[in-house]
Amino acid sequence: LAVQGNAVALKADGNTLAEGYNYFADASSNLSASLPAAASVGDVVHVKAGNLTNDATLKIMPYAAQTIDGEANISLESPFAAVSLVYVVSGSWRIV
C-alpha cells in the first residue's frame, strides 16, 4: 500500500505541482505553477501560497487541454491563500 497524498513539497515559480501538499515561499512578484500532466482520477493537489506582497499572484495552470472547473487557469491573489483540486475525469480538475 502506497500513500502519496500526504507528501509535502516546497515549490517555486514555474514548477509542476504534485499530488499532496505543495507550498510556496513568500513572494513579491507573480508566480505560476502547472498541474501534473499524468494525473489519475482521484488525485488531489493542495496548493498554499506564501505571503504574496506587492499585488503578486500565484497562477495555477492545468496541463494542455485540461481545465479547472472549466477554466484555463486560476489565480491565488491573497497572502497565504490556499486551494485544493481533485482530478475527477479525464481532462478535468475540480476545486474542492
JSON list of C-alpha atoms in Angstrom, two decimals:
[
{"chain": "A", "resi": 1, "resn": "LEU", "atom": "CA", "xyz": [0.00, 0.00, 0.00]},
{"chain": "A", "resi": 2, "resn": "ALA", "atom": "CA", "xyz": [1.48, 3.34, -1.07]},
{"chain": "A", "resi": 3, "resn": "VAL", "atom": "CA", "xyz": [0.06, 6.67, 0.00]},
{"chain": "A", "resi": 4, "resn": "GLN", "atom": "CA", "xyz": [1.24, 9.73, -1.90]},
{"chain": "A", "resi": 5, "resn": "GLY", "atom": "CA", "xyz": [-1.49, 12.13, -0.84]},
{"chain": "A", "resi": 6, "resn": "ASN", "atom": "CA", "xyz": [0.42, 13.18, 2.28]},
{"chain": "A", "resi": 7, "resn": "ALA", "atom": "CA", "xyz": [3.64, 14.23, 0.55]},
{"chain": "A", "resi": 8, "resn": "VAL", "atom": "CA", "xyz": [4.75, 17.81, 1.27]},
{"chain": "A", "resi": 9, "resn": "ALA", "atom": "CA", "xyz": [6.84, 19.78, -1.23]},
{"chain": "A", "resi": 10, "resn": "LEU", "atom": "CA", "xyz": [8.23, 23.31, -1.39]},
{"chain": "A", "resi": 11, "resn": "LYS", "atom": "CA", "xyz": [7.61, 24.66, -4.90]},
{"chain": "A", "resi": 12, "resn": "ALA", "atom": "CA", "xyz": [9.00, 27.63, -6.83]},
{"chain": "A", "resi": 13, "resn": "ASP", "atom": "CA", "xyz": [7.91, 29.69, -9.82]},
{"chain": "A", "resi": 14, "resn": "GLY", "atom": "CA", "xyz": [7.42, 27.52, -12.91]},
{"chain": "A", "resi": 15, "resn": "ASN", "atom": "CA", "xyz": [7.37, 24.19, -11.05]},
{"chain": "A", "resi": 16, "resn": "THR", "atom": "CA", "xyz": [4.92, 21.35, -11.64]},
{"chain": "A", "resi": 17, "resn": "LEU", "atom": "CA", "xyz": [2.69, 20.63, -8.68]},
{"chain": "A", "resi": 18, "resn": "ALA", "atom": "CA", "xyz": [2.49, 17.11, -7.27]},
{"chain": "A", "resi": 19, "resn": "GLU", "atom": "CA", "xyz": [-0.19, 15.03, -5.61]},
{"chain": "A", "resi": 20, "resn": "GLY", "atom": "CA", "xyz": [-0.29, 16.01, -1.95]},
{"chain": "A", "resi": 21, "resn": "TYR", "atom": "CA", "xyz": [0.66, 19.31, -0.32]},
{"chain": "A", "resi": 22, "resn": "ASN", "atom": "CA", "xyz": [2.52, 21.97, -2.32]},
{"chain": "A", "resi": 23, "resn": "TYR", "atom": "CA", "xyz": [3.56, 25.22, -0.67]},
{"chain": "A", "resi": 24, "resn": "PHE", "atom": "CA", "xyz": [5.35, 28.36, -1.81]},
{"chain": "A", "resi": 25, "resn": "ALA", "atom": "CA", "xyz": [7.71, 30.73, -0.03]},
{"chain": "A", "resi": 26, "resn": "ASP", "atom": "CA", "xyz": [6.83, 34.41, 0.32]},
{"chain": "A", "resi": 27, "resn": "ALA", "atom": "CA", "xyz": [6.82, 36.29, -3.00]},
{"chain": "A", "resi": 28, "resn": "SER", "atom": "CA", "xyz": [6.71, 39.91, -4.10]},
{"chain": "A", "resi": 29, "resn": "SER", "atom": "CA", "xyz": [6.32, 39.10, -7.81]},
{"chain": "A", "resi": 30, "resn": "ASN", "atom": "CA", "xyz": [3.93, 36.87, -9.75]},
{"chain": "A", "resi": 31, "resn": "LEU", "atom": "CA", "xyz": [4.39, 33.09, -9.66]},
{"chain": "A", "resi": 32, "resn": "SER", "atom": "CA", "xyz": [2.98, 30.29, -11.78]},
{"chain": "A", "resi": 33, "resn": "ALA", "atom": "CA", "xyz": [2.75, 26.53, -11.41]},
{"chain": "A", "resi": 34, "resn": "SER", "atom": "CA", "xyz": [1.33, 23.69, -13.51]},
{"chain": "A", "resi": 35, "resn": "LEU", "atom": "CA", "xyz": [-0.84, 20.78, -12.50]},
{"chain": "A", "resi": 36, "resn": "PRO", "atom": "CA", "xyz": [0.57, 17.29, -13.26]},
{"chain": "A", "resi": 37, "resn": "ALA", "atom": "CA", "xyz": [0.36, 16.11, -16.87]},
{"chain": "A", "resi": 38, "resn": "ALA", "atom": "CA", "xyz": [-0.22, 12.45, -15.99]},
{"chain": "A", "resi": 39, "resn": "ALA", "atom": "CA", "xyz": [-2.89, 12.80, -13.33]},
{"chain": "A", "resi": 40, "resn": "SER", "atom": "CA", "xyz": [-5.12, 9.87, -12.37]},
{"chain": "A", "resi": 41, "resn": "VAL", "atom": "CA", "xyz": [-8.78, 10.18, -11.43]},
{"chain": "A", "resi": 42, "resn": "GLY", "atom": "CA", "xyz": [-8.89, 10.77, -7.68]},
{"chain": "A", "resi": 43, "resn": "ASP", "atom": "CA", "xyz": [-5.54, 12.59, -7.44]},
{"chain": "A", "resi": 44, "resn": "VAL", "atom": "CA", "xyz": [-5.71, 15.53, -5.04]},
{"chain": "A", "resi": 45, "resn": "VAL", "atom": "CA", "xyz": [-3.36, 18.51, -5.20]},
{"chain": "A", "resi": 46, "resn": "HIS", "atom": "CA", "xyz": [-3.30, 21.06, -2.36]},
{"chain": "A", "resi": 47, "resn": "VAL", "atom": "CA", "xyz": [-1.66, 24.44, -3.02]},
{"chain": "A", "resi": 48, "resn": "LYS", "atom": "CA", "xyz": [-0.69, 27.00, -0.37]},
{"chain": "A", "resi": 49, "resn": "ALA", "atom": "CA", "xyz": [0.73, 30.41, -1.25]},
{"chain": "A", "resi": 50, "resn": "GLY", "atom": "CA", "xyz": [3.21, 32.19, 0.96]},
{"chain": "A", "resi": 51, "resn": "ASN", "atom": "CA", "xyz": [2.92, 35.86, 1.86]},
{"chain": "A", "resi": 52, "resn": "LEU", "atom": "CA", "xyz": [2.09, 37.45, -1.51]},
{"chain": "A", "resi": 53, "resn": "THR", "atom": "CA", "xyz": [3.09, 41.13, -1.39]},
{"chain": "A", "resi": 54, "resn": "ASN", "atom": "CA", "xyz": [3.15, 43.95, -3.97]},
{"chain": "A", "resi": 55, "resn": "ASP", "atom": "CA", "xyz": [-0.08, 42.60, -5.55]},
{"chain": "A", "resi": 56, "resn": "ALA", "atom": "CA", "xyz": [1.68, 39.35, -6.51]},
{"chain": "A", "resi": 57, "resn": "THR", "atom": "CA", "xyz": [-0.44, 36.36, -7.57]},
{"chain": "A", "resi": 58, "resn": "LEU", "atom": "CA", "xyz": [0.08, 32.61, -7.90]},
{"chain": "A", "resi": 59, "resn": "LYS", "atom": "CA", "xyz": [-1.40, 31.34, -11.19]},
{"chain": "A", "resi": 60, "resn": "ILE", "atom": "CA", "xyz": [-2.23, 27.61, -11.36]},
{"chain": "A", "resi": 61, "resn": "MET", "atom": "CA", "xyz": [-2.45, 26.17, -14.85]},
{"chain": "A", "resi": 62, "resn": "PRO", "atom": "CA", "xyz": [-3.69, 22.73, -15.92]},
{"chain": "A", "resi": 63, "resn": "TYR", "atom": "CA", "xyz": [-1.75, 20.68, -18.46]},
{"chain": "A", "resi": 64, "resn": "ALA", "atom": "CA", "xyz": [-2.56, 21.17, -22.18]},
{"chain": "A", "resi": 65, "resn": "ALA", "atom": "CA", "xyz": [-6.34, 20.86, -22.80]},
{"chain": "A", "resi": 66, "resn": "GLN", "atom": "CA", "xyz": [-7.21, 20.09, -19.17]},
{"chain": "A", "resi": 67, "resn": "THR", "atom": "CA", "xyz": [-9.37, 22.59, -17.26]},
{"chain": "A", "resi": 68, "resn": "ILE", "atom": "CA", "xyz": [-10.04, 23.66, -13.69]},
{"chain": "A", "resi": 69, "resn": "ASP", "atom": "CA", "xyz": [-13.81, 23.90, -13.25]},
{"chain": "A", "resi": 70, "resn": "GLY", "atom": "CA", "xyz": [-13.99, 24.71, -16.96]},
{"chain": "A", "resi": 71, "resn": "GLU", "atom": "CA", "xyz": [-11.37, 27.47, -16.78]},
{"chain": "A", "resi": 72, "resn": "ALA", "atom": "CA", "xyz": [-7.93, 27.64, -18.41]},
{"chain": "A", "resi": 73, "resn": "ASN", "atom": "CA", "xyz": [-6.30, 28.67, -15.10]},
{"chain": "A", "resi": 74, "resn": "ILE", "atom": "CA", "xyz": [-7.00, 30.03, -11.63]},
{"chain": "A", "resi": 75, "resn": "SER", "atom": "CA", "xyz": [-5.10, 32.55, -9.52]},
{"chain": "A", "resi": 76, "resn": "LEU", "atom": "CA", "xyz": [-4.48, 32.84, -5.80]},
{"chain": "A", "resi": 77, "resn": "GLU", "atom": "CA", "xyz": [-4.41, 36.55, -5.03]},
{"chain": "A", "resi": 78, "resn": "SER", "atom": "CA", "xyz": [-4.42, 36.84, -1.23]},
{"chain": "A", "resi": 79, "resn": "PRO", "atom": "CA", "xyz": [-1.42, 36.34, 1.06]},
{"chain": "A", "resi": 80, "resn": "PHE", "atom": "CA", "xyz": [-1.38, 32.75, 2.35]},
{"chain": "A", "resi": 81, "resn": "ALA", "atom": "CA", "xyz": [-4.32, 31.73, 0.10]},
{"chain": "A", "resi": 82, "resn": "ALA", "atom": "CA", "xyz": [-4.88, 28.02, -0.46]},
{"chain": "A", "resi": 83, "resn": "VAL", "atom": "CA", "xyz": [-6.85, 25.76, -2.79]},
{"chain": "A", "resi": 84, "resn": "SER", "atom": "CA", "xyz": [-7.40, 22.02, -3.16]},
{"chain": "A", "resi": 85, "resn": "LEU", "atom": "CA", "xyz": [-8.05, 20.41, -6.54]},
{"chain": "A", "resi": 86, "resn": "VAL", "atom": "CA", "xyz": [-9.18, 16.89, -7.41]},
{"chain": "A", "resi": 87, "resn": "TYR", "atom": "CA", "xyz": [-8.86, 15.22, -10.82]},
{"chain": "A", "resi": 88, "resn": "VAL", "atom": "CA", "xyz": [-12.41, 13.95, -11.44]},
{"chain": "A", "resi": 89, "resn": "VAL", "atom": "CA", "xyz": [-12.46, 12.72, -15.05]},
{"chain": "A", "resi": 90, "resn": "SER", "atom": "CA", "xyz": [-10.02, 12.78, -17.93]},
{"chain": "A", "resi": 91, "resn": "GLY", "atom": "CA", "xyz": [-9.05, 16.40, -18.61]},
{"chain": "A", "resi": 92, "resn": "SER", "atom": "CA", "xyz": [-10.98, 17.90, -15.70]},
{"chain": "A", "resi": 93, "resn": "TRP", "atom": "CA", "xyz": [-9.84, 19.22, -12.32]},
{"chain": "A", "resi": 94, "resn": "ARG", "atom": "CA", "xyz": [-12.36, 20.49, -9.74]},
{"chain": "A", "resi": 95, "resn": "ILE", "atom": "CA", "xyz": [-11.89, 22.85, -6.84]},
{"chain": "A", "resi": 96, "resn": "VAL", "atom": "CA", "xyz": [-12.92, 21.21, -3.56]}
]
